[in-house]
Structures are given as C-alpha cells and as structure tokens.
Short mmCIF file of C-alpha atoms in Angstrom, two decimals:
data_model
loop_
_atom_site.label_atom_id
_atom_site.label_comp_id
_atom_site.label_asym_id
_atom_site.label_seq_id
_atom_site.Cartn_x
_atom_site.Cartn_y
_atom_site.Cartn_z
CA UNK A 1 -3.21 16.73 -19.53
CA UNK A 2 -5.37 13.81 -19.17
CA UNK A 3 -8.04 13.68 -17.00
CA UNK A 4 -8.20 11.10 -14.89
CA UNK A 5 -10.58 11.74 -12.13
CA UNK A 6 -12.22 8.34 -12.10
CA UNK A 7 -10.19 4.50 -12.96
CA UNK A 8 -12.56 1.94 -12.94
CA UNK A 9 -11.48 -1.84 -11.35
CA UNK A 10 -12.51 -4.57 -13.69
CA UNK A 11 -11.47 -7.76 -12.56
CA UNK A 12 -9.49 -9.52 -15.62
CA UNK A 13 -10.96 -12.56 -15.27
CA UNK A 14 -14.74 -11.82 -15.78
CA UNK A 15 -15.62 -11.44 -19.11
CA UNK A 16 -18.70 -10.06 -18.95
CA UNK A 17 -17.77 -6.71 -16.26
CA UNK A 18 -14.63 -6.43 -18.73
CA UNK A 19 -17.19 -6.84 -21.78
CA UNK A 20 -19.10 -3.56 -20.44
CA UNK A 21 -16.57 -1.45 -18.59
CA UNK A 22 -16.36 1.15 -21.83
CA UNK A 23 -19.67 2.16 -21.58
CA UNK A 24 -19.96 4.12 -18.37
CA UNK A 25 -17.50 6.99 -19.38
CA UNK A 26 -14.98 6.22 -16.64
CA UNK A 27 -11.79 8.67 -17.63
CA UNK A 28 -9.94 5.03 -17.26
CA UNK A 29 -10.48 1.06 -16.96
CA UNK A 30 -8.43 -0.83 -15.26
CA UNK A 31 -8.55 -4.44 -15.90
CA UNK A 32 -7.46 -6.34 -13.08
CA UNK A 33 -4.62 -8.90 -13.22
CA UNK A 34 -3.72 -8.50 -9.45
CA UNK A 35 -5.29 -8.75 -6.45
CA UNK A 36 -9.01 -9.24 -7.95
CA UNK A 37 -7.13 -12.80 -9.99
CA UNK A 38 -6.90 -15.72 -7.46
CA UNK A 39 -3.95 -17.73 -8.07
CA UNK A 40 -5.34 -20.65 -10.30
CA UNK A 41 -7.12 -17.99 -12.80
CA UNK A 42 -3.71 -15.82 -13.45
CA UNK A 43 -3.45 -17.65 -16.94
CA UNK A 44 -6.63 -17.49 -18.09
CA UNK A 45 -6.96 -13.60 -16.79
CA UNK A 46 -3.89 -12.47 -18.62
CA UNK A 47 -5.34 -14.50 -22.04
CA UNK A 48 -8.53 -12.55 -21.52
CA UNK A 49 -7.29 -9.20 -20.48
CA UNK A 50 -4.87 -9.84 -24.10
CA UNK A 51 -8.05 -10.47 -26.29
CA UNK A 52 -10.47 -7.64 -24.56
CA UNK A 53 -7.94 -5.38 -25.24
CA UNK A 54 -7.84 -5.31 -29.06
CA UNK A 55 -12.06 -5.90 -29.28
CA UNK A 56 -13.80 -4.36 -26.83
CA UNK A 57 -14.60 -1.10 -27.65
CA UNK A 58 -13.43 0.88 -24.37
CA UNK A 59 -15.32 4.09 -25.73
CA UNK A 60 -13.37 7.42 -23.81
CA UNK A 61 -11.44 5.20 -21.21
CA UNK A 62 -7.93 5.41 -21.53
CA UNK A 63 -7.30 1.44 -20.95
CA UNK A 64 -5.04 0.80 -18.01
CA UNK A 65 -3.95 -2.37 -16.32
CA UNK A 66 -2.66 -3.65 -13.19
CA UNK A 67 -0.13 -6.46 -13.65
CA UNK A 68 1.06 -8.43 -10.91
CA UNK A 69 3.99 -7.42 -8.58
CA UNK A 70 7.34 -7.11 -9.37
CA UNK A 71 7.96 -9.58 -6.45
CA UNK A 72 5.86 -12.10 -7.91
CA UNK A 73 6.69 -14.19 -10.69
CA UNK A 74 3.69 -13.44 -13.08
CA UNK A 75 4.88 -10.05 -13.07
CA UNK A 76 7.08 -9.99 -16.69
CA UNK A 77 4.44 -12.92 -18.30
CA UNK A 78 1.28 -9.99 -17.75
CA UNK A 79 3.48 -7.58 -19.56
CA UNK A 80 4.69 -9.95 -22.37
CA UNK A 81 1.21 -10.72 -23.37
CA UNK A 82 -0.91 -7.41 -23.17
CA UNK A 83 1.64 -4.47 -23.44
CA UNK A 84 1.38 -4.00 -26.67
CA UNK A 85 -2.54 -3.18 -26.06
CA UNK A 86 -3.09 -1.14 -23.19
CA UNK A 87 -2.05 2.26 -22.45
CA UNK A 88 -0.84 2.62 -19.30
CA UNK A 89 0.08 -0.33 -16.62
CA UNK A 90 -0.36 0.48 -12.88
CA UNK A 91 1.66 -1.49 -11.16
CA UNK A 92 1.63 -2.45 -7.30
CA UNK A 93 3.25 -2.62 -4.65
CA UNK A 94 6.52 -0.32 -5.76
CA UNK A 95 8.58 0.55 -3.13
CA UNK A 96 11.53 1.93 -4.36
CA UNK A 97 13.02 3.71 -7.71
CA UNK A 98 14.57 1.14 -8.20
CA UNK A 99 11.33 -0.97 -8.81
CA UNK A 100 10.21 1.54 -11.58
CA UNK A 101 13.70 1.36 -13.67
CA UNK A 102 13.15 -2.58 -13.56
CA UNK A 103 9.32 -2.35 -14.85
CA UNK A 104 10.74 0.45 -17.27
CA UNK A 105 13.61 -2.13 -18.47
CA UNK A 106 11.16 -4.40 -19.23
CA UNK A 107 8.98 -2.29 -20.73
CA UNK A 108 11.23 -0.97 -23.07
CA UNK A 109 12.49 -4.43 -24.14
CA UNK A 110 8.45 -5.52 -25.48
CA UNK A 111 8.31 -1.91 -26.34
CA UNK A 112 11.26 -2.15 -28.76
CA UNK A 113 10.64 -6.10 -29.86
CA UNK A 114 7.08 -4.67 -30.87
CA UNK A 115 7.82 -1.67 -32.57
CA UNK A 116 5.48 0.28 -30.37
CA UNK A 117 5.38 4.04 -28.69
CA UNK A 118 6.54 4.10 -24.46
CA UNK A 119 3.33 3.06 -22.54
CA UNK A 120 2.78 4.31 -19.48
CA UNK A 121 3.03 3.64 -15.85
CA UNK A 122 1.10 4.68 -12.77
CA UNK A 123 2.81 3.39 -9.28
CA UNK A 124 0.69 2.35 -6.34
CA UNK A 125 2.50 3.26 -2.91
CA UNK A 126 1.21 0.57 -0.65
CA UNK A 127 3.60 -0.17 1.60
CA UNK A 128 5.27 2.33 4.07
CA UNK A 129 8.65 2.34 2.19
CA UNK A 130 7.33 2.98 -0.72
CA UNK A 131 5.71 5.90 0.88
CA UNK A 132 8.93 6.68 2.48
CA UNK A 133 10.08 6.71 -1.20
CA UNK A 134 7.57 8.32 -2.98
CA UNK A 135 9.65 11.28 -3.95
CA UNK A 136 12.22 9.69 -6.02
CA UNK A 137 9.45 7.19 -7.29
CA UNK A 138 7.68 10.28 -8.84
CA UNK A 139 10.67 11.40 -10.87
CA UNK A 140 10.77 8.74 -13.56
CA UNK A 141 9.97 10.06 -16.72
CA UNK A 142 7.75 6.74 -17.36
CA UNK A 143 5.66 7.57 -14.49
CA UNK A 144 2.55 9.86 -15.23
CA UNK A 145 0.74 10.24 -11.99
CA UNK A 146 0.75 8.08 -7.82
CA UNK A 147 -2.20 5.83 -7.01
CA UNK A 148 -1.57 4.73 -3.34
CA UNK A 149 -3.43 1.71 -1.74
CA UNK A 150 -5.11 1.73 2.31
CA UNK A 151 -5.40 -1.55 2.85
CA UNK A 152 -1.95 -2.51 1.92
CA UNK A 153 -0.21 -0.02 3.88
CA UNK A 154 -2.37 0.11 6.78
CA UNK A 155 -2.04 -3.86 7.22
CA UNK A 156 1.96 -2.94 6.39
CA UNK A 157 1.69 -0.78 9.60
CA UNK A 158 -0.46 -3.26 11.63
CA UNK A 159 -3.11 -0.40 12.20
CA UNK A 160 -6.96 -0.50 11.17
CA UNK A 161 -7.56 0.97 8.06
CA UNK A 162 -10.82 2.44 10.06
CA UNK A 163 -8.94 3.77 12.86
CA UNK A 164 -6.06 5.01 11.19
CA UNK A 165 -4.83 8.32 12.17
CA UNK A 166 -2.43 8.61 9.60
CA UNK A 167 -3.91 8.83 6.20
CA UNK A 168 -4.36 12.66 5.81
CA UNK A 169 -0.48 12.33 5.97
CA UNK A 170 -0.18 9.53 3.65
CA UNK A 171 -2.63 11.60 0.84
CA UNK A 172 -0.38 14.93 1.63
CA UNK A 173 2.63 12.98 1.18
CA UNK A 174 1.21 11.01 -2.33
CA UNK A 175 -0.05 14.79 -3.75
CA UNK A 176 3.39 16.48 -2.89
CA UNK A 177 5.34 13.65 -4.16
CA UNK A 178 3.22 13.76 -7.45
CA UNK A 179 3.18 17.62 -8.25
CA UNK A 180 6.81 18.40 -7.35
CA UNK A 181 7.00 16.43 -10.88
CA UNK A 182 4.33 17.90 -12.22
CA UNK A 183 2.39 14.78 -12.24
CA UNK A 184 -0.66 13.12 -11.11
CA UNK A 185 -2.32 12.19 -8.14
CA UNK A 186 -4.38 9.48 -7.69
CA UNK A 187 -6.27 9.07 -4.17
CA UNK A 188 -7.83 5.47 -3.08
CA UNK A 189 -10.81 3.64 -3.64
CA UNK A 190 -14.20 4.48 -2.02
CA UNK A 191 -15.46 1.45 -0.84
CA UNK A 192 -19.21 1.77 0.23
CA UNK A 193 -20.91 1.41 -3.40
CA UNK A 194 -24.38 2.11 -1.62
CA UNK A 195 -23.68 5.71 -0.27
CA UNK A 196 -23.05 8.61 -3.10
CA UNK A 197 -23.88 11.18 -0.54
CA UNK A 198 -20.79 10.00 1.71
CA UNK A 199 -18.83 8.91 -1.95
CA UNK A 200 -18.79 12.94 -3.51
CA UNK A 201 -18.07 14.18 -0.12
CA UNK A 202 -15.01 11.96 -0.47
CA UNK A 203 -14.21 12.75 -3.96
CA UNK A 204 -14.40 16.65 -2.97
CA UNK A 205 -12.52 16.49 -0.42
CA UNK A 206 -9.55 14.23 -2.40
CA UNK A 207 -9.82 17.11 -5.02
CA UNK A 208 -8.94 20.01 -2.30
CA UNK A 209 -6.70 17.70 -1.37
CA UNK A 210 -4.91 18.06 -4.62
CA UNK A 211 -5.63 14.73 -6.38
CA UNK A 212 -6.64 14.86 -9.80
CA UNK A 213 -8.71 11.32 -9.43
CA UNK A 214 -10.03 8.56 -6.82
CA UNK A 215 -10.70 5.03 -7.54
CA UNK A 216 -14.08 3.31 -8.38
CA UNK A 217 -15.49 -0.42 -8.11
CA UNK A 218 -18.68 0.19 -9.49
CA UNK A 219 -19.65 2.12 -12.46
CA UNK A 220 -22.63 3.89 -10.64
CA UNK A 221 -19.81 6.14 -8.39
CA UNK A 222 -18.52 7.59 -11.79
CA UNK A 223 -20.99 9.93 -12.60
CA UNK A 224 -20.96 11.30 -8.75
CA UNK A 225 -17.20 11.63 -8.22
CA UNK A 226 -16.92 13.56 -12.01
CA UNK A 227 -19.56 15.86 -10.51
CA UNK A 228 -17.35 16.39 -7.42
CA UNK A 229 -14.26 16.82 -9.56
CA UNK A 230 -16.48 19.71 -11.15
CA UNK A 231 -15.36 23.03 -10.07
CA UNK A 232 -18.28 24.93 -8.39
CA UNK A 233 -20.29 27.57 -9.81
CA UNK A 234 -18.66 30.13 -7.15
CA UNK A 235 -14.77 28.99 -8.49
CA UNK A 236 -15.58 29.24 -12.36
CA UNK A 237 -17.22 32.70 -11.50
CA UNK A 238 -14.03 33.85 -10.18
CA UNK A 239 -11.30 32.29 -12.73
CA UNK A 240 -13.48 34.05 -15.56
CA UNK A 241 -13.02 37.65 -13.82
CA UNK A 242 -9.71 36.66 -13.26
CA UNK A 243 -8.97 35.31 -16.90
CA UNK A 244 -10.80 38.74 -17.65
CA UNK A 245 -8.73 41.19 -15.72
CA UNK A 246 -5.26 38.84 -16.87
CA UNK A 247 -5.97 39.13 -20.53
CA UNK A 248 -7.32 43.10 -19.87
CA UNK A 249 -3.80 43.86 -17.67
CA UNK A 250 -1.85 42.45 -20.70
CA UNK A 251 -3.36 44.44 -23.57
CA UNK A 252 -3.19 47.39 -21.91
CA UNK A 253 0.06 47.56 -19.66
CA UNK A 254 1.72 44.27 -20.68
CA UNK A 255 2.12 43.43 -16.71
CA UNK A 256 2.26 40.22 -15.26
CA UNK A 257 1.12 40.80 -11.75
CA UNK A 258 -2.30 42.36 -11.67
CA UNK A 259 -4.80 43.12 -9.55
CA UNK A 260 -8.63 42.35 -9.04
CA UNK A 261 -11.10 43.80 -6.31
CA UNK A 262 -8.15 44.84 -4.51
CA UNK A 263 -6.87 41.15 -4.12
CA UNK A 264 -3.53 40.73 -6.15
CA UNK A 265 -3.38 37.87 -8.73
CA UNK A 266 -0.17 37.03 -10.20
CA UNK A 267 0.95 34.55 -12.81
CA UNK A 268 0.43 31.04 -10.58
CA UNK A 269 -3.49 32.50 -9.86
CA UNK A 270 -4.29 32.92 -13.33
CA UNK A 271 -2.70 29.60 -14.46
CA UNK A 272 -4.75 28.28 -11.48
CA UNK A 273 -7.85 29.97 -12.75
CA UNK A 274 -7.23 28.60 -16.62
CA UNK A 275 -6.96 24.93 -14.70
CA UNK A 276 -10.21 25.61 -13.37
CA UNK A 277 -11.89 26.49 -16.27
CA UNK A 278 -10.09 23.80 -18.21
CA UNK A 279 -12.01 21.47 -16.08
CA UNK A 280 -15.27 22.70 -15.94
CA UNK A 281 -15.64 22.32 -19.83
CA UNK A 282 -15.38 18.82 -19.85
CA UNK A 283 -18.37 16.87 -19.87
CA UNK B 1 -6.58 -32.89 -18.68
CA UNK B 2 -6.23 -28.75 -18.53
CA UNK B 3 -9.06 -26.45 -18.69
CA UNK B 4 -9.53 -22.89 -18.98
CA UNK B 5 -12.81 -20.40 -18.48
CA UNK B 6 -15.31 -20.81 -15.96
CA UNK B 7 -19.55 -21.33 -16.40
CA UNK B 8 -20.29 -17.43 -15.44
CA UNK B 9 -22.62 -16.09 -17.48
CA UNK B 10 -21.12 -14.36 -20.66
CA UNK B 11 -17.79 -16.87 -19.95
CA UNK B 12 -16.98 -20.24 -21.95
CA UNK B 13 -15.63 -23.57 -20.63
CA UNK B 14 -13.11 -25.63 -22.26
CA UNK B 15 -11.82 -28.81 -21.58
CA UNK B 16 -8.85 -30.36 -23.38
CA UNK B 17 -8.19 -33.72 -22.18
CA UNK B 18 -5.83 -36.49 -24.20
CA UNK B 19 -7.43 -39.16 -26.09
CA UNK B 20 -8.85 -39.65 -29.81
CA UNK B 21 -9.54 -36.11 -31.33
CA UNK B 22 -13.20 -35.22 -30.56
CA UNK B 23 -14.67 -31.94 -30.11
CA UNK B 24 -17.80 -31.64 -28.25
CA UNK B 25 -19.98 -28.20 -28.04
CA UNK B 26 -22.51 -27.39 -25.10
CA UNK B 27 -24.75 -24.72 -25.27
CA UNK B 28 -27.60 -23.08 -24.12
CA UNK B 29 -27.41 -21.07 -27.63
CA UNK B 30 -26.61 -24.00 -29.57
CA UNK B 31 -29.48 -23.62 -32.22
CA UNK B 32 -28.35 -20.00 -32.89
CA UNK B 33 -24.80 -20.07 -32.49
CA UNK B 34 -23.51 -23.45 -32.43
CA UNK B 35 -22.27 -23.64 -35.81
CA UNK B 36 -20.34 -20.67 -35.19
CA UNK B 37 -18.87 -22.02 -31.82
CA UNK B 38 -17.67 -25.21 -33.93
CA UNK B 39 -15.87 -23.23 -36.67
CA UNK B 40 -14.12 -21.25 -34.09
CA UNK B 41 -13.29 -24.44 -31.83
CA UNK B 42 -12.38 -26.42 -35.29
CA UNK B 43 -10.27 -23.68 -36.47
CA UNK B 44 -8.09 -23.53 -33.23
CA UNK B 45 -7.88 -26.24 -32.50
CA UNK B 46 -6.58 -27.91 -35.53
CA UNK B 47 -4.47 -30.66 -35.29
CA UNK B 48 -4.31 -31.17 -31.61
CA UNK B 49 -5.35 -34.71 -31.25
CA UNK B 50 -7.34 -34.56 -27.98
CA UNK B 51 -10.76 -34.78 -26.46
CA UNK B 52 -12.18 -31.18 -26.52
CA UNK B 53 -14.94 -29.88 -24.49
CA UNK B 54 -16.55 -26.50 -24.84
CA UNK B 55 -19.21 -25.01 -22.52
CA UNK B 56 -20.56 -21.89 -23.47
CA UNK B 57 -23.20 -19.80 -20.95
CA UNK B 58 -23.53 -16.95 -23.85
CA UNK B 59 -19.72 -16.07 -24.63
CA UNK B 60 -18.44 -13.85 -26.94
CA UNK B 61 -15.92 -14.60 -30.40
CA UNK B 62 -13.48 -13.24 -28.90
CA UNK B 63 -14.22 -14.52 -25.04
CA UNK B 64 -14.28 -17.62 -27.09
CA UNK B 65 -11.07 -17.59 -28.41
CA UNK B 66 -8.98 -16.06 -25.10
CA UNK B 67 -10.49 -19.48 -23.27
CA UNK B 68 -9.24 -21.52 -26.37
CA UNK B 69 -6.11 -20.19 -26.41
CA UNK B 70 -5.75 -20.33 -22.79
CA UNK B 71 -6.67 -24.34 -22.74
CA UNK B 72 -3.88 -24.82 -25.62
CA UNK B 73 -1.36 -23.13 -24.34
CA UNK B 74 -1.81 -25.13 -21.46
CA UNK B 75 -2.38 -28.61 -22.95
CA UNK B 76 1.16 -27.46 -24.60
CA UNK B 77 2.79 -27.22 -21.61
CA UNK B 78 2.57 -23.51 -20.43
CA UNK B 79 2.58 -22.81 -16.88
CA UNK B 80 1.29 -19.72 -14.56
#
C-alpha cells in the first residue's frame, strides 16, 4: 500500500511554492484549488496547477489536487483541467455516497475522453452528515483513503474547535469507516508550525489511533511526522521476533497459531508485525 | 481588459486590453531573459489584436505559459 504519512498542502495559485513542493520528500503534495485560493484567482489557479503538474518535478511525492466541492460551480472545470495530470483527487465536503458517485461519473467521462487510467479519490469528511455517512463513503472502489477536516466540522456543530470534546470520536469514526473497507485513514493538519514537540506528539497519537498519516502545512513538519510514524525500536524488535517465531513454527510444524514467550501469536499478530517492519524499512 | 497572475516573486502578471496589437514586456531580468520572454509571448499570442502587457517577477517559462493561457482564455470570454 502506498505510504501517505504526510500530505503537504500548497496553495494552487502560488508558483513559487508550487515550484519547490517536490523538494521536501512529503509522501504526497496537495495542490489546492479550494480554500487557499480566493474566488478571483480560481480561474488562474486551475491553469497554473495544470501546467505545474506537467512541468514541475514532484520527486517522490504523489500528486494530489484538492478541487472545489461538488456544491460549487467550479469542480467540474477543475477536474476537466487537471485530472489527466494528477494521481489523486482530494474532494472536500463529501457528505454521502451519492456525492462520490457524482464525482466518479465526471471523472470517468474525462478519463474515457483522454484514454487514461482511473485516478484515485480521497474524500474529505467535514460535515456532520458526511461523518454519519463515512462508512458508506469508504465503500466506493475509487476511494483509497478517508480524510477529515476539523474547522468545517466544528463549525457545522457550532462549537469552538479548541474546546471541542467530540473530536476523538470523530477520529475514531473516520478510522473505523476507512479500515473496515481496507482503506487508509488520514488525520487532519497540525496548525502550529513552530511547535515541533507538540507536532511529534500529535502525529504519534494519530498513528496509535489508527491513522496512516496527517496533513502538513509547512515543509519543516514533514521529517517530524515521518519520525513519529516510524515504529519505535521496541516495536521493531518485537516484530522481528514474531516473524522469526512464525517462520520457525511454519517450517517445523506447519502451524498457524504459535506462541512466543508464553504469548499466543496468531496470523493477525504476524500480519501486524509485517506491517511494522515494512514501515520501519522506509527512509 | 483582462488580467492573470500576480506581482509576487516567481510569478508574472499579464494583462490584455482591446486596441492595436502591441506587446510590452517589463522584467527586472530583462537583459537575461527579455528575449526568451518575448519569444514565448509572441508565440502564444499570435493573431491576437490587442495590447498585451507582461510584467515579470522572475517567473519560470511554464508559469509564463500558464498565465498567458489564463489571460488569453479570459480575453476570449471564458468565465470561472
């Protein structure tokens, strides 16, 4: 599965920032056509993003574009312009499976017209209705991950974000909805770009909550988040032992359930150990 | 008159207004890149009878092309 520990948001109408976006090693770069672009610049941004996708070297980063939501009059033109050149469409304010179907239909038309492979979709859940329908939204085959947005969601709930007590529930629901469909779960951004210790704690907490990555808004955040998502030495050591024990047991007895130091090691434990080692080998 | 781009670093501002064809290039790096900028502008705006002003703030060629395309499409009546 593609690593998506970090996705770096870049305003789509800023050529200087776009040009350098691939230099920092984020797992994904999101060229934004939505909230960071004022209405008066939407037209220019769409075209700038199209050209950047064709001309800028984004290095190891997967190329995402956050288009405008399907409740606006811009999203179809966004897709028309940029879909052939990006890897993933990040769709804001998704509220239902119908919304995903609508986007999917339009994407399919453009893909057929251009003779290109289907692009991936990552919906952003940022309304109460979207949260309620997240489990259904995650079932769509084009969806590879679920992301969520705190500002709009707390605004929809009518509570101040910093005091919102519901956010851990929201996070758990996003993770469960995504993971039930074997999709990735992506946590929202950490907005204080100066406090790296707090960012590390935040990212590590996201990891232990079941998320596969978080959004980042500054290149300096990338390395910290990758470190937070790297399994600890203790976890790696334990995973190695589990894999060794599993191999040994299979070689000797062909057993699926084994024990290590008196603890039962069954297939899901072995699978988790494999994931930990795979994540540890990155970088 | 239509406009595209900004005066920010690494960008270019393009305006097109009705009138006799005229191409005006303003760039701090005119000595180095003036000719290349003019070539791109002439290539992409060929056949457009209008006054075209390009104010460069160190834009790369793909940025110039993007901003010119945006301005031309707006000049031809395309909306957001």
